[in-house]
PDB file of C-alpha atoms in Angstrom:
ATOM      1  CA  MET A   1     -69.493   7.234  19.249  1.00 77.00           C
ATOM      2  CA  VAL A   2     -66.848   7.477  16.509  1.00 73.00           C
ATOM      3  CA  GLU A   3     -63.386   8.474  17.926  1.00 85.00           C
ATOM      4  CA  GLU A   4     -61.333  10.402  15.235  1.00 92.00           C
ATOM      5  CA  LYS A   5     -57.900  12.062  15.398  1.00 96.00           C
ATOM      6  CA  ILE A   6     -55.361  13.047  12.969  1.00 98.00           C
ATOM      7  CA  ILE A   7     -51.615  12.727  13.629  1.00 98.00           C
ATOM      8  CA  LEU A   8     -48.954  14.679  11.820  1.00 98.00           C
ATOM      9  CA  GLY A   9     -45.475  13.030  11.881  1.00 98.00           C
ATOM     10  CA  ILE A  10     -42.354  15.002  11.013  1.00 98.00           C
ATOM     11  CA  ASP A  11     -38.887  14.082  10.232  1.00 96.00           C
ATOM     12  CA  PRO A  12     -37.038  17.252  10.525  1.00 94.00           C
ATOM     13  CA  GLY A  13     -34.002  18.133   8.279  1.00 92.00           C
ATOM     14  CA  THR A  14     -32.316  21.190   6.657  1.00 91.00           C
ATOM     15  CA  THR A  15     -31.868  19.414   3.385  1.00 94.00           C
ATOM     16  CA  ILE A  16     -35.277  17.407   3.305  1.00 95.00           C
ATOM     17  CA  MET A  17     -38.032  17.618   5.784  1.00 96.00           C
ATOM     18  CA  GLY A  18     -40.239  14.666   5.615  1.00 96.00           C
ATOM     19  CA  PHE A  19     -43.766  14.493   6.758  1.00 97.00           C
ATOM     20  CA  GLY A  20     -46.758  12.118   6.890  1.00 97.00           C
ATOM     21  CA  LEU A  21     -50.238  12.177   7.968  1.00 98.00           C
ATOM     22  CA  ILE A  22     -52.593   9.501   9.250  1.00 98.00           C
ATOM     23  CA  LYS A  23     -56.245   9.674  10.488  1.00 97.00           C
ATOM     24  CA  VAL A  24     -57.259   7.362  13.241  1.00 95.00           C
ATOM     25  CA  VAL A  25     -60.780   6.245  13.339  1.00 93.00           C
ATOM     26  CA  ASN A  26     -61.824   4.001  16.167  1.00 88.00           C
ATOM     27  CA  LYS A  27     -58.451   2.920  16.815  1.00 86.00           C
ATOM     28  CA  LYS A  28     -57.721   1.911  12.982  1.00 92.00           C
ATOM     29  CA  MET A  29     -55.257   3.696  11.018  1.00 95.00           C
ATOM     30  CA  GLU A  30     -55.880   5.605   7.738  1.00 96.00           C
ATOM     31  CA  PHE A  31     -53.263   6.849   5.524  1.00 97.00           C
ATOM     32  CA  ILE A  32     -53.880  10.417   4.418  1.00 97.00           C
ATOM     33  CA  GLN A  33     -50.604  11.435   2.821  1.00 96.00           C
ATOM     34  CA  PHE A  34     -46.722  11.809   2.935  1.00 96.00           C
ATOM     35  CA  ASN A  35     -44.355  14.210   1.253  1.00 96.00           C
ATOM     36  CA  GLU A  36     -41.123  16.159   1.644  1.00 96.00           C
ATOM     37  CA  LEU A  37     -39.949  19.464   1.727  1.00 96.00           C
ATOM     38  CA  LEU A  38     -36.936  19.884  -0.435  1.00 96.00           C
ATOM     39  CA  LEU A  39     -34.303  22.527   0.733  1.00 96.00           C
ATOM     40  CA  GLN A  40     -31.144  21.622  -0.968  1.00 95.00           C
ATOM     41  CA  LYS A  41     -31.475  24.542  -3.327  1.00 96.00           C
ATOM     42  CA  TYR A  42     -31.490  27.101  -0.672  1.00 96.00           C
ATOM     43  CA  ASN A  43     -28.085  28.280   0.728  1.00 95.00           C
ATOM     44  CA  ASP A  44     -29.303  30.626   3.378  1.00 96.00           C
ATOM     45  CA  PRO A  45     -29.919  28.636   6.577  1.00 94.00           C
ATOM     46  CA  TYR A  46     -32.505  31.157   7.892  1.00 96.00           C
ATOM     47  CA  VAL A  47     -34.495  30.850   4.824  1.00 97.00           C
ATOM     48  CA  LYS A  48     -34.538  26.922   5.137  1.00 97.00           C
ATOM     49  CA  LEU A  49     -35.814  27.617   8.800  1.00 97.00           C
ATOM     50  CA  LYS A  50     -38.683  29.932   7.579  1.00 98.00           C
ATOM     51  CA  LEU A  51     -39.707  27.474   4.975  1.00 98.00           C
ATOM     52  CA  ILE A  52     -39.767  24.742   7.358  1.00 97.00           C
ATOM     53  CA  PHE A  53     -41.964  26.843   9.786  1.00 98.00           C
ATOM     54  CA  GLU A  54     -44.262  27.867   6.938  1.00 98.00           C
ATOM     55  CA  ARG A  55     -44.709  24.255   5.548  1.00 97.00           C
ATOM     56  CA  THR A  56     -45.642  23.034   9.050  1.00 98.00           C
ATOM     57  CA  ILE A  57     -48.127  25.715   9.519  1.00 98.00           C
ATOM     58  CA  HIS A  58     -49.556  25.069   6.144  1.00 98.00           C
ATOM     59  CA  LEU A  59     -49.863  21.302   6.962  1.00 98.00           C
ATOM     60  CA  ILE A  60     -51.609  22.204  10.341  1.00 98.00           C
ATOM     61  CA  ASP A  61     -54.023  24.717   8.741  1.00 97.00           C
ATOM     62  CA  THR A  62     -54.837  22.403   6.037  1.00 97.00           C
ATOM     63  CA  TYR A  63     -55.261  18.958   7.731  1.00 98.00           C
ATOM     64  CA  HIS A  64     -55.894  20.276  11.416  1.00 98.00           C
ATOM     65  CA  PRO A  65     -53.887  17.416  13.167  1.00 98.00           C
ATOM     66  CA  ASP A  66     -54.701  16.825  16.751  1.00 97.00           C
ATOM     67  CA  GLU A  67     -51.261  15.835  17.537  1.00 97.00           C
ATOM     68  CA  ILE A  68     -47.782  15.947  16.180  1.00 97.00           C
ATOM     69  CA  ALA A  69     -45.136  13.317  16.397  1.00 98.00           C
ATOM     70  CA  ILE A  70     -41.481  14.450  15.676  1.00 97.00           C
ATOM     71  CA  GLU A  71     -38.418  12.530  15.283  1.00 94.00           C
ATOM     72  CA  ALA A  72     -35.715  13.751  17.908  1.00 90.00           C
ATOM     73  CA  PRO A  73     -32.337  14.619  16.913  1.00 79.00           C
ATOM     74  CA  PHE A  74     -29.871  11.699  17.326  1.00 71.00           C
ATOM     75  CA  PHE A  75     -26.382  12.336  18.985  1.00 66.00           C
ATOM     76  CA  GLY A  76     -23.885  12.248  16.206  1.00 67.00           C
ATOM     77  CA  LYS A  77     -20.226  13.333  16.257  1.00 70.00           C
ATOM     78  CA  ASN A  78     -20.733  16.397  13.960  1.00 78.00           C
ATOM     79  CA  VAL A  79     -21.808  19.127  16.183  1.00 82.00           C
ATOM     80  CA  GLN A  80     -22.685  21.409  13.281  1.00 83.00           C
ATOM     81  CA  SER A  81     -24.926  18.837  11.790  1.00 81.00           C
ATOM     82  CA  MET A  82     -26.699  18.289  15.166  1.00 83.00           C
ATOM     83  CA  LEU A  83     -27.175  22.129  15.803  1.00 86.00           C
ATOM     84  CA  LYS A  84     -28.850  22.564  12.198  1.00 87.00           C
ATOM     85  CA  LEU A  85     -31.067  19.431  12.779  1.00 88.00           C
ATOM     86  CA  GLY A  86     -31.961  20.801  16.303  1.00 90.00           C
ATOM     87  CA  ARG A  87     -32.901  24.094  14.761  1.00 93.00           C
ATOM     88  CA  ALA A  88     -35.094  22.482  12.207  1.00 94.00           C
ATOM     89  CA  GLN A  89     -36.727  20.432  14.773  1.00 95.00           C
ATOM     90  CA  GLY A  90     -37.289  23.524  17.046  1.00 95.00           C
ATOM     91  CA  VAL A  91     -38.950  25.564  14.219  1.00 96.00           C
ATOM     92  CA  ALA A  92     -41.407  22.666  13.423  1.00 97.00           C
ATOM     93  CA  MET A  93     -42.115  22.364  17.021  1.00 97.00           C
ATOM     94  CA  ALA A  94     -42.665  26.174  17.365  1.00 97.00           C
ATOM     95  CA  ALA A  95     -45.110  25.906  14.436  1.00 97.00           C
ATOM     96  CA  GLY A  96     -47.108  23.394  16.198  1.00 97.00           C
ATOM     97  CA  LEU A  97     -46.930  24.918  19.724  1.00 96.00           C
ATOM     98  CA  SER A  98     -48.073  28.155  18.163  1.00 96.00           C
ATOM     99  CA  ARG A  99     -51.227  26.219  17.186  1.00 96.00           C
ATOM    100  CA  GLN A 100     -51.692  24.685  20.694  1.00 95.00           C
ATOM    101  CA  ILE A 101     -51.093  21.173  19.200  1.00 96.00           C
ATOM    102  CA  PRO A 102     -49.428  18.520  21.582  1.00 96.00           C
ATOM    103  CA  ILE A 103     -46.171  17.432  20.385  1.00 96.00           C
ATOM    104  CA  THR A 104     -44.310  14.162  21.261  1.00 95.00           C
ATOM    105  CA  GLU A 105     -40.608  13.579  20.349  1.00 95.00           C
ATOM    106  CA  TYR A 106     -39.264  10.125  19.483  1.00 95.00           C
ATOM    107  CA  LEU A 107     -35.933   8.792  19.323  1.00 94.00           C
ATOM    108  CA  PRO A 108     -35.178   7.193  15.877  1.00 94.00           C
ATOM    109  CA  LYS A 109     -34.403   3.857  17.469  1.00 94.00           C
ATOM    110  CA  LYS A 110     -37.831   3.952  19.220  1.00 95.00           C
ATOM    111  CA  ILE A 111     -39.594   4.792  15.862  1.00 96.00           C
ATOM    112  CA  LYS A 112     -37.915   2.063  13.959  1.00 96.00           C
ATOM    113  CA  MET A 113     -38.638  -0.529  16.791  1.00 95.00           C
ATOM    114  CA  ALA A 114     -42.245   0.458  16.715  1.00 95.00           C
ATOM    115  CA  ILE A 115     -42.605  -0.048  12.892  1.00 96.00           C
ATOM    116  CA  THR A 116     -40.559  -2.984  12.452  1.00 94.00           C
ATOM    117  CA  GLY A 117     -39.604  -4.456  15.729  1.00 94.00           C
ATOM    118  CA  ASN A 118     -35.918  -3.644  15.135  1.00 94.00           C
ATOM    119  CA  GLY A 119     -34.557  -0.514  16.577  1.00 93.00           C
ATOM    120  CA  ASN A 120     -31.682  -0.706  14.190  1.00 94.00           C
ATOM    121  CA  ALA A 121     -33.755  -1.259  10.936  1.00 95.00           C
ATOM    122  CA  SER A 122     -32.883   0.552   7.791  1.00 95.00           C
ATOM    123  CA  LYS A 123     -34.851   3.363   6.248  1.00 93.00           C
ATOM    124  CA  GLU A 124     -35.825   0.883   3.486  1.00 95.00           C
ATOM    125  CA  GLN A 125     -37.060  -1.786   5.926  1.00 96.00           C
ATOM    126  CA  VAL A 126     -39.127   1.046   7.718  1.00 97.00           C
ATOM    127  CA  ALA A 127     -40.702   2.036   4.345  1.00 96.00           C
ATOM    128  CA  LYS A 128     -41.454  -1.510   3.235  1.00 96.00           C
ATOM    129  CA  MET A 129     -43.321  -2.085   6.581  1.00 96.00           C
ATOM    130  CA  LEU A 130     -45.340   1.121   6.144  1.00 97.00           C
ATOM    131  CA  GLN A 131     -46.131   0.257   2.625  1.00 96.00           C
ATOM    132  CA  SER A 132     -47.468  -3.137   3.856  1.00 94.00           C
ATOM    133  CA  VAL A 133     -49.299  -1.934   6.821  1.00 94.00           C
ATOM    134  CA  LEU A 134     -50.956   1.252   5.247  1.00 96.00           C
ATOM    135  CA  LYS A 135     -51.229  -0.531   1.741  1.00 94.00           C
ATOM    136  CA  LEU A 136     -49.347   2.120  -0.093  1.00 95.00           C
ATOM    137  CA  LYS A 137     -49.174   1.669  -3.766  1.00 93.00           C
ATOM    138  CA  THR A 138     -45.743   3.434  -4.210  1.00 92.00           C
ATOM    139  CA  LEU A 139     -42.796   4.669  -2.198  1.00 92.00           C
ATOM    140  CA  PRO A 140     -41.140   7.937  -2.677  1.00 89.00           C
ATOM    141  CA  LYS A 141     -37.615   8.210  -4.137  1.00 86.00           C
ATOM    142  CA  ASN A 142     -36.319   9.845  -0.955  1.00 87.00           C
ATOM    143  CA  LEU A 143     -37.393   7.925   2.180  1.00 94.00           C
ATOM    144  CA  ASP A 144     -37.581  11.122   4.387  1.00 95.00           C
ATOM    145  CA  ALA A 145     -41.453  11.310   3.625  1.00 96.00           C
ATOM    146  CA  THR A 146     -41.753   7.756   4.889  1.00 97.00           C
ATOM    147  CA  ASP A 147     -39.623   8.611   7.853  1.00 96.00           C
ATOM    148  CA  GLY A 148     -42.103  11.422   8.718  1.00 97.00           C
ATOM    149  CA  LEU A 149     -45.033   8.926   8.287  1.00 98.00           C
ATOM    150  CA  ALA A 150     -43.104   6.441  10.519  1.00 97.00           C
ATOM    151  CA  ALA A 151     -43.114   9.004  13.487  1.00 97.00           C
ATOM    152  CA  ALA A 152     -47.034   9.466  13.082  1.00 98.00           C
ATOM    153  CA  VAL A 153     -47.483   5.592  13.239  1.00 97.00           C
ATOM    154  CA  CYS A 154     -45.122   5.221  15.964  1.00 97.00           C
ATOM    155  CA  HIS A 155     -47.217   7.720  17.896  1.00 96.00           C
ATOM    156  CA  PHE A 156     -50.444   5.893  17.062  1.00 96.00           C
ATOM    157  CA  TYR A 157     -48.822   2.419  18.328  1.00 94.00           C
ATOM    158  CA  ASN A 158     -47.694   4.167  21.516  1.00 91.00           C
ATOM    159  CA  SER A 159     -50.987   6.044  22.297  1.00 82.00           C
ATOM    160  CA  GLY A 160     -52.533   5.322  25.522  1.00 62.00           C
ATOM    161  CA  ARG A 161     -49.108   4.088  27.077  1.00 54.00           C
ATOM    162  CA  VAL A 162     -47.984   5.889  29.998  1.00 40.00           C
ATOM    163  CA  GLU A 163     -44.336   6.787  28.919  1.00 43.00           C
ATOM    164  CA  ILE A 164     -44.443   7.701  25.261  1.00 41.00           C
ATOM    165  CA  GLY A 165     -41.734  10.286  25.161  1.00 48.00           C
ATOM    166  CA  LYS A 166     -41.308  13.935  25.723  1.00 55.00           C
ATOM    167  CA  SER A 167     -44.589  15.610  25.196  1.00 57.00           C
ATOM    168  CA  TYR A 168     -45.617  19.142  25.113  1.00 57.00           C
ATOM    169  CA  SER A 169     -49.227  20.718  25.023  1.00 58.00           C
ATOM    170  CA  GLY A 170     -48.095  24.316  24.556  1.00 60.00           C
ATOM    171  CA  TRP A 171     -45.415  26.806  25.385  1.00 56.00           C
ATOM    172  CA  GLU A 172     -46.144  26.662  29.086  1.00 66.00           C
ATOM    173  CA  SER A 173     -45.689  22.938  29.015  1.00 64.00           C
ATOM    174  CA  PHE A 174     -42.551  23.281  27.009  1.00 55.00           C
ATOM    175  CA  VAL A 175     -40.852  25.731  29.143  1.00 60.00           C
ATOM    176  CA  LYS A 176     -41.790  24.080  32.390  1.00 65.00           C
ATOM    177  CA  GLN A 177     -40.411  20.568  31.231  1.00 61.00           C
ATOM    178  CA  ASN A 178     -37.269  22.181  29.921  1.00 55.00           C
ATOM    179  CA  GLU A 179     -36.647  25.031  32.761  1.00 57.00           C
ATOM    180  CA  LYS A 180     -33.365  23.312  33.907  1.00 49.00           C
ATOM    181  CA  ARG A 181     -31.961  23.207  30.353  1.00 43.00           C
ATOM    182  CA  ILE A 182     -33.161  26.759  29.544  1.00 42.00           C
ATOM    183  CA  LYS A 183     -31.512  28.249  32.753  1.00 44.00           C
ATOM    184  CA  LYS A 184     -28.051  26.799  31.804  1.00 39.00           C
TER     185      LYS A 184
END
């Protein structure tokens, strides 16, 4: 019996949202596509969030992914940047949860480690490794698309392992796993 699933990987952002899709057939990866949603020209942060939600829903309705892997926000010194990034991630997650698609978050270091073997690898190193593994002819100008693809590939590499990250199968699962944070 042929086992097949599609994984959507998302690198959330309020300037550029990167995304990539892979198909897994009998435990082998096949590249579907990667791209980015460019948001620089929009000044209104709520318009950006709406566009992130709409693009994520469009990707879901077009490719019917079985799972979503999303890069978790990293902890930086700029609280405003983290807040914006968290909102972008939350909107993309809400789109997936609204379609009952399981979501798993991965820290940037975990994604880099899965792809290159080095948790401190550069975006360029991750992109080159993906190009080699997936036999991509060209790489995009902005590497946010390859970051989204990297999240999907990381999820594939970590499938079947017991501890792969925070995973949500729907709204109830999300609320249950985050009750303590929500009540604060």
